[in-house]
CSV table of C-alpha atoms and ligand atoms in Angstrom, one decimal:
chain,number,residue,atom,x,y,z
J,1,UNK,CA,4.9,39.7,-10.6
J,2,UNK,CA,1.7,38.8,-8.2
J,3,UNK,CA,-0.2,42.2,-8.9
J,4,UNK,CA,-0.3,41.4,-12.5
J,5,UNK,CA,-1.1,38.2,-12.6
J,6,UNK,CA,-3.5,38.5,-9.6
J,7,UNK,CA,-5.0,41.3,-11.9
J,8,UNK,CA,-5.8,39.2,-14.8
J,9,UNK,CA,-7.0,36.3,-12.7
J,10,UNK,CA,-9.4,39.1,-11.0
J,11,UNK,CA,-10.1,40.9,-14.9
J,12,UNK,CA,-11.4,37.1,-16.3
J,13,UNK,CA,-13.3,36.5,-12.9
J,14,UNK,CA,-15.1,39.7,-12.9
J,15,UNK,CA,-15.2,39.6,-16.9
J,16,UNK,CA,-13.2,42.9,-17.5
J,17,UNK,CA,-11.0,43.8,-20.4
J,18,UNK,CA,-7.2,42.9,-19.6
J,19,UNK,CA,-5.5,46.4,-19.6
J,20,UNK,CA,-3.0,48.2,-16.8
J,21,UNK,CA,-2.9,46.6,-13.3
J,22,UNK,CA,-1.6,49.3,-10.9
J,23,UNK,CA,-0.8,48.3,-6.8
J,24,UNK,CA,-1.3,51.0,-4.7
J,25,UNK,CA,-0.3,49.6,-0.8
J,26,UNK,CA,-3.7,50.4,1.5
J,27,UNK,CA,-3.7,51.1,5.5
J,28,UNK,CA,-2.6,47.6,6.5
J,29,UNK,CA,-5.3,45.9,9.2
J,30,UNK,CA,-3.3,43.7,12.0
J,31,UNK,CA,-3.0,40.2,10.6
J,32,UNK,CA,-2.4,41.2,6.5
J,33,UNK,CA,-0.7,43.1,4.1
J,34,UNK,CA,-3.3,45.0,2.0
J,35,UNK,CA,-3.6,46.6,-0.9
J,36,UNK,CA,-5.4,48.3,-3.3
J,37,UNK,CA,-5.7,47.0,-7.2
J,38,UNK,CA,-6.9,49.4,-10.0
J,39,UNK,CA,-8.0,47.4,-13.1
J,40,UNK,CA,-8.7,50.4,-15.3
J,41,UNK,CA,-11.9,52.1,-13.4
J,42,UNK,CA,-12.0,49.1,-11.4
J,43,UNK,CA,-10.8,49.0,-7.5
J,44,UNK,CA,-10.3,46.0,-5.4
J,45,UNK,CA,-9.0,45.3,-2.4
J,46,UNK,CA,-6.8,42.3,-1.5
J,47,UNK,CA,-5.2,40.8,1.3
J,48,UNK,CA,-2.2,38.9,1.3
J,49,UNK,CA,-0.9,36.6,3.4
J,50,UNK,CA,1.3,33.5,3.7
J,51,UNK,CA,0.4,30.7,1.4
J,52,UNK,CA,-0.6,27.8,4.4
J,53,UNK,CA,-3.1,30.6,6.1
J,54,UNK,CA,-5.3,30.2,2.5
J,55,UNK,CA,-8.1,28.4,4.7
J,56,UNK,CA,-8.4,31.9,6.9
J,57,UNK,CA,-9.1,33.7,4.0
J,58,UNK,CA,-11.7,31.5,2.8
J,59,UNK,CA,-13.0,31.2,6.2
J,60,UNK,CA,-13.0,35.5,5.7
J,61,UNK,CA,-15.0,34.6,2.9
J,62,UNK,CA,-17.6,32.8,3.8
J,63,UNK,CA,-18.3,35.4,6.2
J,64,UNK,CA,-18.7,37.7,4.0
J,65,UNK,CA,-21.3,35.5,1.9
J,66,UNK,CA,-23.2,35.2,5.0
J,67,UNK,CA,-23.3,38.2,6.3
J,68,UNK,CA,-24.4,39.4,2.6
J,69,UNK,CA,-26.6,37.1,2.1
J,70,UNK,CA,-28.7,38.2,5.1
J,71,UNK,CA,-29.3,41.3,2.8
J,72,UNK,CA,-29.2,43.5,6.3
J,73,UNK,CA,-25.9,45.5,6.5
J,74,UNK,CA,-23.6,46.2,3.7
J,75,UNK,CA,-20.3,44.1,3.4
J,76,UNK,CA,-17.3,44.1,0.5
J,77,UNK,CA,-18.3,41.7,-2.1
J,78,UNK,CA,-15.9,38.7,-2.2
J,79,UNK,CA,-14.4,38.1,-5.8
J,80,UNK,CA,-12.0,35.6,-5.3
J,81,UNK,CA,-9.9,34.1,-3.0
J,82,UNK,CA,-6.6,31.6,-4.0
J,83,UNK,CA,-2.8,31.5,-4.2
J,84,UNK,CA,-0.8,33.7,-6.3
J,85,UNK,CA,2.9,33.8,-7.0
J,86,UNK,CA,3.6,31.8,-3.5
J,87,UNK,CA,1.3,33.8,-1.3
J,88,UNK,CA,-2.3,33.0,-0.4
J,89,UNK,CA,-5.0,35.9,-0.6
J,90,UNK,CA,-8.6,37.3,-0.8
J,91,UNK,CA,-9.9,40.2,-3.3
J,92,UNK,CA,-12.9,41.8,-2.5
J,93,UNK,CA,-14.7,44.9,-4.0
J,94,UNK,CA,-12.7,48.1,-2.4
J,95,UNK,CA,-15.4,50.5,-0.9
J,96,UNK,CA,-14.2,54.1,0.1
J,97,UNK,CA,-14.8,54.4,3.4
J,98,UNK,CA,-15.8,57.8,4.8
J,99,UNK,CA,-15.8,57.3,8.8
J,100,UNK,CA,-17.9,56.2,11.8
J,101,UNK,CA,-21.1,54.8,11.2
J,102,UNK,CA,-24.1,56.9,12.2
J,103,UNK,CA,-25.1,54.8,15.2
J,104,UNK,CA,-29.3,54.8,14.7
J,105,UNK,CA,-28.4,53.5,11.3
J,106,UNK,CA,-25.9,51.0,12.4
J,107,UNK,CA,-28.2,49.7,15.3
J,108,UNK,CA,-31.0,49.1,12.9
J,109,UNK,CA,-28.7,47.2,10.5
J,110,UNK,CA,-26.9,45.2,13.1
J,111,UNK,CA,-30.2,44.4,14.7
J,112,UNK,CA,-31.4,43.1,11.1
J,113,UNK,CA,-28.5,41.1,11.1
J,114,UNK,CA,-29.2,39.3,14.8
J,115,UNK,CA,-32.5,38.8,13.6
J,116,UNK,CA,-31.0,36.0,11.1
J,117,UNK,CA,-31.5,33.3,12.7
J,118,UNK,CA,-30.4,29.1,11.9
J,119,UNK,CA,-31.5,26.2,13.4
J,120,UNK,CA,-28.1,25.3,15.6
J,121,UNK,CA,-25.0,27.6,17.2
J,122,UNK,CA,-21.8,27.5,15.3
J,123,UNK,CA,-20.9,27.9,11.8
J,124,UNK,CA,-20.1,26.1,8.1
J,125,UNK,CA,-16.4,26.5,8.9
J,126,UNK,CA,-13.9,27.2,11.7
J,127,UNK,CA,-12.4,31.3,11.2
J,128,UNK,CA,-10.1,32.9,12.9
J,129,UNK,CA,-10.5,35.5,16.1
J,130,UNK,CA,-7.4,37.8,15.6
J,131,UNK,CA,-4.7,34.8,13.9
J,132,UNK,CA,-6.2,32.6,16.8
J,133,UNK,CA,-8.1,29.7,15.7
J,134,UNK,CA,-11.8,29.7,16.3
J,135,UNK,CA,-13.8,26.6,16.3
J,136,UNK,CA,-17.6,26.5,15.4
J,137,UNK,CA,-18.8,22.9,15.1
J,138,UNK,CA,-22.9,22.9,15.3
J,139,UNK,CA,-24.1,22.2,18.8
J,140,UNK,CA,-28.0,22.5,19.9
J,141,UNK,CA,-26.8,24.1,23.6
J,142,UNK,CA,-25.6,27.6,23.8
J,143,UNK,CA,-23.9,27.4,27.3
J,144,UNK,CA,-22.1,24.3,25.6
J,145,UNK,CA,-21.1,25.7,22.7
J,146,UNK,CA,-19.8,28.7,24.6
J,147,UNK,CA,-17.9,26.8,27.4
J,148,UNK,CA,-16.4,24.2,25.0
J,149,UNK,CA,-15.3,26.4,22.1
J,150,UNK,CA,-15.0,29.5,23.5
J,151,UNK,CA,-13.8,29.5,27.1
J,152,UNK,CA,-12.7,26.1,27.4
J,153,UNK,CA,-10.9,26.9,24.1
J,154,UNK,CA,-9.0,30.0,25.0
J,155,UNK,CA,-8.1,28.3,28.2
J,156,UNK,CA,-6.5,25.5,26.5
J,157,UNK,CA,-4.2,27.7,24.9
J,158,UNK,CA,-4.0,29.9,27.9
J,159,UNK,CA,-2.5,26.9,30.0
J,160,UNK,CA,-0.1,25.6,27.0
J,161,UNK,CA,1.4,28.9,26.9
J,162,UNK,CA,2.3,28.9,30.1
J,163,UNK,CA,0.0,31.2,32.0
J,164,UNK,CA,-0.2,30.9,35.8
J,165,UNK,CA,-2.2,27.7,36.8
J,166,UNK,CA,-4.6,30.3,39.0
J,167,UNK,CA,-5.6,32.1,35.8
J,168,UNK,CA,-6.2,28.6,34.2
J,169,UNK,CA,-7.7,27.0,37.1
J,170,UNK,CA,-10.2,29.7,38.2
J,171,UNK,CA,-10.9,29.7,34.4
J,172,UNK,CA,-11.9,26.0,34.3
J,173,UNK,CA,-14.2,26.5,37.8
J,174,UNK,CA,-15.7,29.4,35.9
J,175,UNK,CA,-16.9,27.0,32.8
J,176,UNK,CA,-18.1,24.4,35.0
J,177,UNK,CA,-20.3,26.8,36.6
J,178,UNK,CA,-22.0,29.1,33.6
J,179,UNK,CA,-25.5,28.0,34.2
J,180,UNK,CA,-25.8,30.8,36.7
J,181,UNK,CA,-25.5,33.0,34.0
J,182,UNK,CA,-28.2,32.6,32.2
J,183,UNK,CA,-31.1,31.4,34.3
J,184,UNK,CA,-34.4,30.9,32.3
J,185,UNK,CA,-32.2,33.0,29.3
J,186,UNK,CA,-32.2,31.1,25.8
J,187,UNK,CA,-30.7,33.0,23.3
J,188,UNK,CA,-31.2,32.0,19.6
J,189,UNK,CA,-28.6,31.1,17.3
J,190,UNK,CA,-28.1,34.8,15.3
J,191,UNK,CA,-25.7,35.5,12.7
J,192,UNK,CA,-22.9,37.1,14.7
J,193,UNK,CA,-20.2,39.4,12.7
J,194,UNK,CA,-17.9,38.0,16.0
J,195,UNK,CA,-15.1,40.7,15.8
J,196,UNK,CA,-17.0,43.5,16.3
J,197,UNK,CA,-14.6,46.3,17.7
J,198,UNK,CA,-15.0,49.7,16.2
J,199,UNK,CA,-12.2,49.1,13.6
J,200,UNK,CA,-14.3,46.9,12.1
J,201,UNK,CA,-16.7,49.2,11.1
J,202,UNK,CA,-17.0,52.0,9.0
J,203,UNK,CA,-19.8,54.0,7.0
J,204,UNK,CA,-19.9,53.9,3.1
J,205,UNK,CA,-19.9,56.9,0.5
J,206,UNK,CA,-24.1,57.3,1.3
J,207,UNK,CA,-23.3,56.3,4.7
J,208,UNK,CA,-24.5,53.5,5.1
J,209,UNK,CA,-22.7,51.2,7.8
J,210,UNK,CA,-20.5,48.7,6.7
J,211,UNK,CA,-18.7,45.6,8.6
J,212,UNK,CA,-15.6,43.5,7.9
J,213,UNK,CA,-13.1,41.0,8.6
J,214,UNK,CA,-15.4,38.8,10.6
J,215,UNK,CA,-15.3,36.0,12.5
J,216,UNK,CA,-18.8,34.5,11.8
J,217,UNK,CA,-20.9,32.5,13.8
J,218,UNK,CA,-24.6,31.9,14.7
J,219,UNK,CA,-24.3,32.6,18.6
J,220,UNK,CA,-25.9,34.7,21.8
J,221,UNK,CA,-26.7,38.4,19.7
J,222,UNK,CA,-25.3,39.9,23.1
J,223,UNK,CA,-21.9,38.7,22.4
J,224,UNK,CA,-21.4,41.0,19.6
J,225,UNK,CA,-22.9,43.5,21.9
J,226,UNK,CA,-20.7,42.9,24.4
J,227,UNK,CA,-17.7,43.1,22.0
J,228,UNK,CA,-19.0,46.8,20.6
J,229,UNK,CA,-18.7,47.8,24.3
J,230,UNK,CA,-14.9,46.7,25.3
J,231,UNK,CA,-12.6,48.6,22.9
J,232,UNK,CA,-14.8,51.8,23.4
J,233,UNK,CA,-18.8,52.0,22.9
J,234,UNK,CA,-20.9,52.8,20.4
J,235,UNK,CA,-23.3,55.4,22.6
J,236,UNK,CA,-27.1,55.1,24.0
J,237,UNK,CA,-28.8,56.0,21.1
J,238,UNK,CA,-27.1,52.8,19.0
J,239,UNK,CA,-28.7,51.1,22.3
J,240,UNK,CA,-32.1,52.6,22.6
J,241,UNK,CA,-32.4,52.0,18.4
J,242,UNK,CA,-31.2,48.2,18.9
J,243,UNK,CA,-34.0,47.7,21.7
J,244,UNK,CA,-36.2,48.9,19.2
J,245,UNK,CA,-35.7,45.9,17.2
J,246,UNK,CA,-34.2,43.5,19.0
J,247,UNK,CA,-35.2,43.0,22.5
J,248,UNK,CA,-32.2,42.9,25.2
J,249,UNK,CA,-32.6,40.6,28.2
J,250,UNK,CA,-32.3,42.3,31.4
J,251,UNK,CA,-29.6,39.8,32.3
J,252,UNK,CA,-27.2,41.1,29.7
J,253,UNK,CA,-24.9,43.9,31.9
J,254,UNK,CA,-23.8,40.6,33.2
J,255,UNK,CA,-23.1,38.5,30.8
J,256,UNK,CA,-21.6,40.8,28.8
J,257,UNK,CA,-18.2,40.7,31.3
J,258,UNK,CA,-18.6,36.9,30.4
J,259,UNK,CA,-18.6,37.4,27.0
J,260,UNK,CA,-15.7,39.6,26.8
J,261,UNK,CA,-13.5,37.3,28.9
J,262,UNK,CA,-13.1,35.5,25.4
J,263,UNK,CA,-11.7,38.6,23.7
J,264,UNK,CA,-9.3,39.4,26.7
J,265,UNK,CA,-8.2,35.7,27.0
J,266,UNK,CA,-7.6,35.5,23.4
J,267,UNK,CA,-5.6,39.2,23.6
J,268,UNK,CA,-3.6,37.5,26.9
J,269,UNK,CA,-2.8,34.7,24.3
J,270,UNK,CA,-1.5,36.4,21.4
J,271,UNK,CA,-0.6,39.5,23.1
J,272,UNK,CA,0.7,38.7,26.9
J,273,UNK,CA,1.2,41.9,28.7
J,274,UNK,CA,-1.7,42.9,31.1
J,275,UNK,CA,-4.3,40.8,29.2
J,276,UNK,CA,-3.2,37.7,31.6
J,277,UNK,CA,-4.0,39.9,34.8
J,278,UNK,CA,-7.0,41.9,33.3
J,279,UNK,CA,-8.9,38.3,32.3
J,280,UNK,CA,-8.3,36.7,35.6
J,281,UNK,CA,-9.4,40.1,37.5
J,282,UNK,CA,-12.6,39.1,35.1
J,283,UNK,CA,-13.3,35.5,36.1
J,284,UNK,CA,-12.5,36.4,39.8
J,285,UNK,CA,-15.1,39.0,39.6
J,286,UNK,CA,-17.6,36.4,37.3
J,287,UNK,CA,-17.1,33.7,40.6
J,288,UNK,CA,-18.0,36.0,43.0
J,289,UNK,CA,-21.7,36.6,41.0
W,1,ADP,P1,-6.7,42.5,8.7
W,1,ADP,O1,-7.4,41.3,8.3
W,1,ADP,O2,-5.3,42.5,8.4
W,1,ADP,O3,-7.0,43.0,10.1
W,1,ADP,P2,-8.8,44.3,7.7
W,1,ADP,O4,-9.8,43.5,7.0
W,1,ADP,O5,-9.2,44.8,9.1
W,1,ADP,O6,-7.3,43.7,7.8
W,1,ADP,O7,-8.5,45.6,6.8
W,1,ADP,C1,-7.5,46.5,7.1
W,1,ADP,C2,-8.0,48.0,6.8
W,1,ADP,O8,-8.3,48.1,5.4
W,1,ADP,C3,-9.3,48.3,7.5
W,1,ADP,O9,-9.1,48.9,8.7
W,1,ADP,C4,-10.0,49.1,6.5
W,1,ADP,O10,-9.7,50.5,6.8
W,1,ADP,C5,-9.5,48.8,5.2
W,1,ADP,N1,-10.4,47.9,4.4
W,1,ADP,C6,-10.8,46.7,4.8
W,1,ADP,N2,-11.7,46.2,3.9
W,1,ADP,C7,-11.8,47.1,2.9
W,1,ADP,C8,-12.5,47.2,1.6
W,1,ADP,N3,-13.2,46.2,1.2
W,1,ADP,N4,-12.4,48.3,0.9
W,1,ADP,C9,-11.6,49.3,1.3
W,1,ADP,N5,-10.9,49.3,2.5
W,1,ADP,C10,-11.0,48.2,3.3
């Protein structure tokens, strides 16, 4: 049985006595089935998933270290991540969650975070964005980097699943023309959480904020601004606190429409529906700037 002999993989890894493993199913996100391990006192959480999507997890994972390893916002601490019994999955610490963030706290964090900065845009390892692929190879260019695996990306898979050749086409004259965008803008390569809609965020037990299930990258800051503000928004104070620390260009309440395009191509792509006709509403407004 997987629980039990995922619980005294997880018992030697995190050197606990072997004793009762008890599964108890959690809140399931989008992508995974989850649930919750209790080794004695001890709670973990683990997603599961089929075995080939292993990489995705450790992709999760190194995330995770990242983002921890920045020592500016509290993440779950990765234990282990592997096959068991047939399916492939990730155990991580299990924090009780107790609701929203307080936004002056979670500006100040988040803003800690951006200010992690590496020498080149991308990441150690592709991740996934939703189940959609996401491809991070180290580039010095931003506007590069952003065209070619984010745009140009998403409209690659936009045009072999069939979407209308305007959407596609528009879409392609839009990347060839992103210099507009930015002017004398040159962002710096911050470590991005990259999936950061409000249900990836949460406050601990002392409420302190916590993020997860990222999609790492070192990237433009304002694109996981921009991706706070399209499923919801996280209020002016978070805003005013973030300016405190992080400075945001004037130029952003455009580009931030840019940005999201990626998120809405990449819903039109796993989704269909209205996404096709809401992201090509988007590039035919970016054109017109
Ligand atoms: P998925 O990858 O399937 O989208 P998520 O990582 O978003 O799954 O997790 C699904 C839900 O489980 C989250 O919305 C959150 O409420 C809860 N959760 C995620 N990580 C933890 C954790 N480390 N401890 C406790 N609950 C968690």
């Amino acid at each position: 049985m997987i629980w039990q002999s995922l619980g005294l993989r997880l018992a030697q890894r995190l050197e606990l006595p072997p004793g009762e493993v008890r599964a108890i199913p959690a809140r399931g996100g989008d992508i995974n089935q989850s649930v919750m391990l209790e080794l004695g006192e001890h709670r973990i959480f683990v997603k599961t998933n089929r075995a080939p999507l292993l990489p995705m997890f450790e992709a999760e994972r190194a995330g995770l270290d990242a983002i921890r390893s920045s020592a500016t916002i509290r993440v779950p601490e990765v234990y282990l991540t592997g096959v068991e019994s047939g399916l492939a999955f990730i155990a991580m610490e299990f924090i009780g969650f107790s609701g929203r963030p307080d936004p002056a706290r979670l500006a100040r964090a988040l803003a800690a975070m951006h200010n992690s900065f590496h020498d080149r845009f991308g990441f150690e390892c592709d991740n996934t964005i939703g189940s959609t692929s996401q491809p991070n190879p180290f580039n010095d260019d931003w506007i590069e980097f952003w065209r070619l695996h984010r745009l140009g990306y998403q409209l690659e898979l936009a045009r072999q699943n069939g979407f209308d050749s305007r959407l596609v086409d528009a879409g392609y004259r839009l990347a060839e023309n992103l210099d507009g965008f930015f002017d004398a803008y040159r962002p710096r390569p911050s470590l991005l959480h990259g999936d950061l809609w409000s249900g990836n965020q949460d406050a601990d037990a002392d409420g302190n904020p916590v993020i997860f299930d990222p999609a790492c990258y070192y990237g433009d800051h304002e694109a996981d601004l921009a991706m706070m503000e399209l499923f919801g928004h996280p209020g002016e104070l978070f805003f005013e606190v973030y300016r405190e620390h992080f400075p945001i260009d004037i130029g952003y309440s455009l580009r931030r429409e840019l940005y999201n395009l990626y998120h809405v191509l990449n819903h039109a792509n796993l989704f269909g529906g209205g996404y096709g006709a809401q992201a090509l509403r988007m590039i035919d407004g970016l054109l017109r700037h």
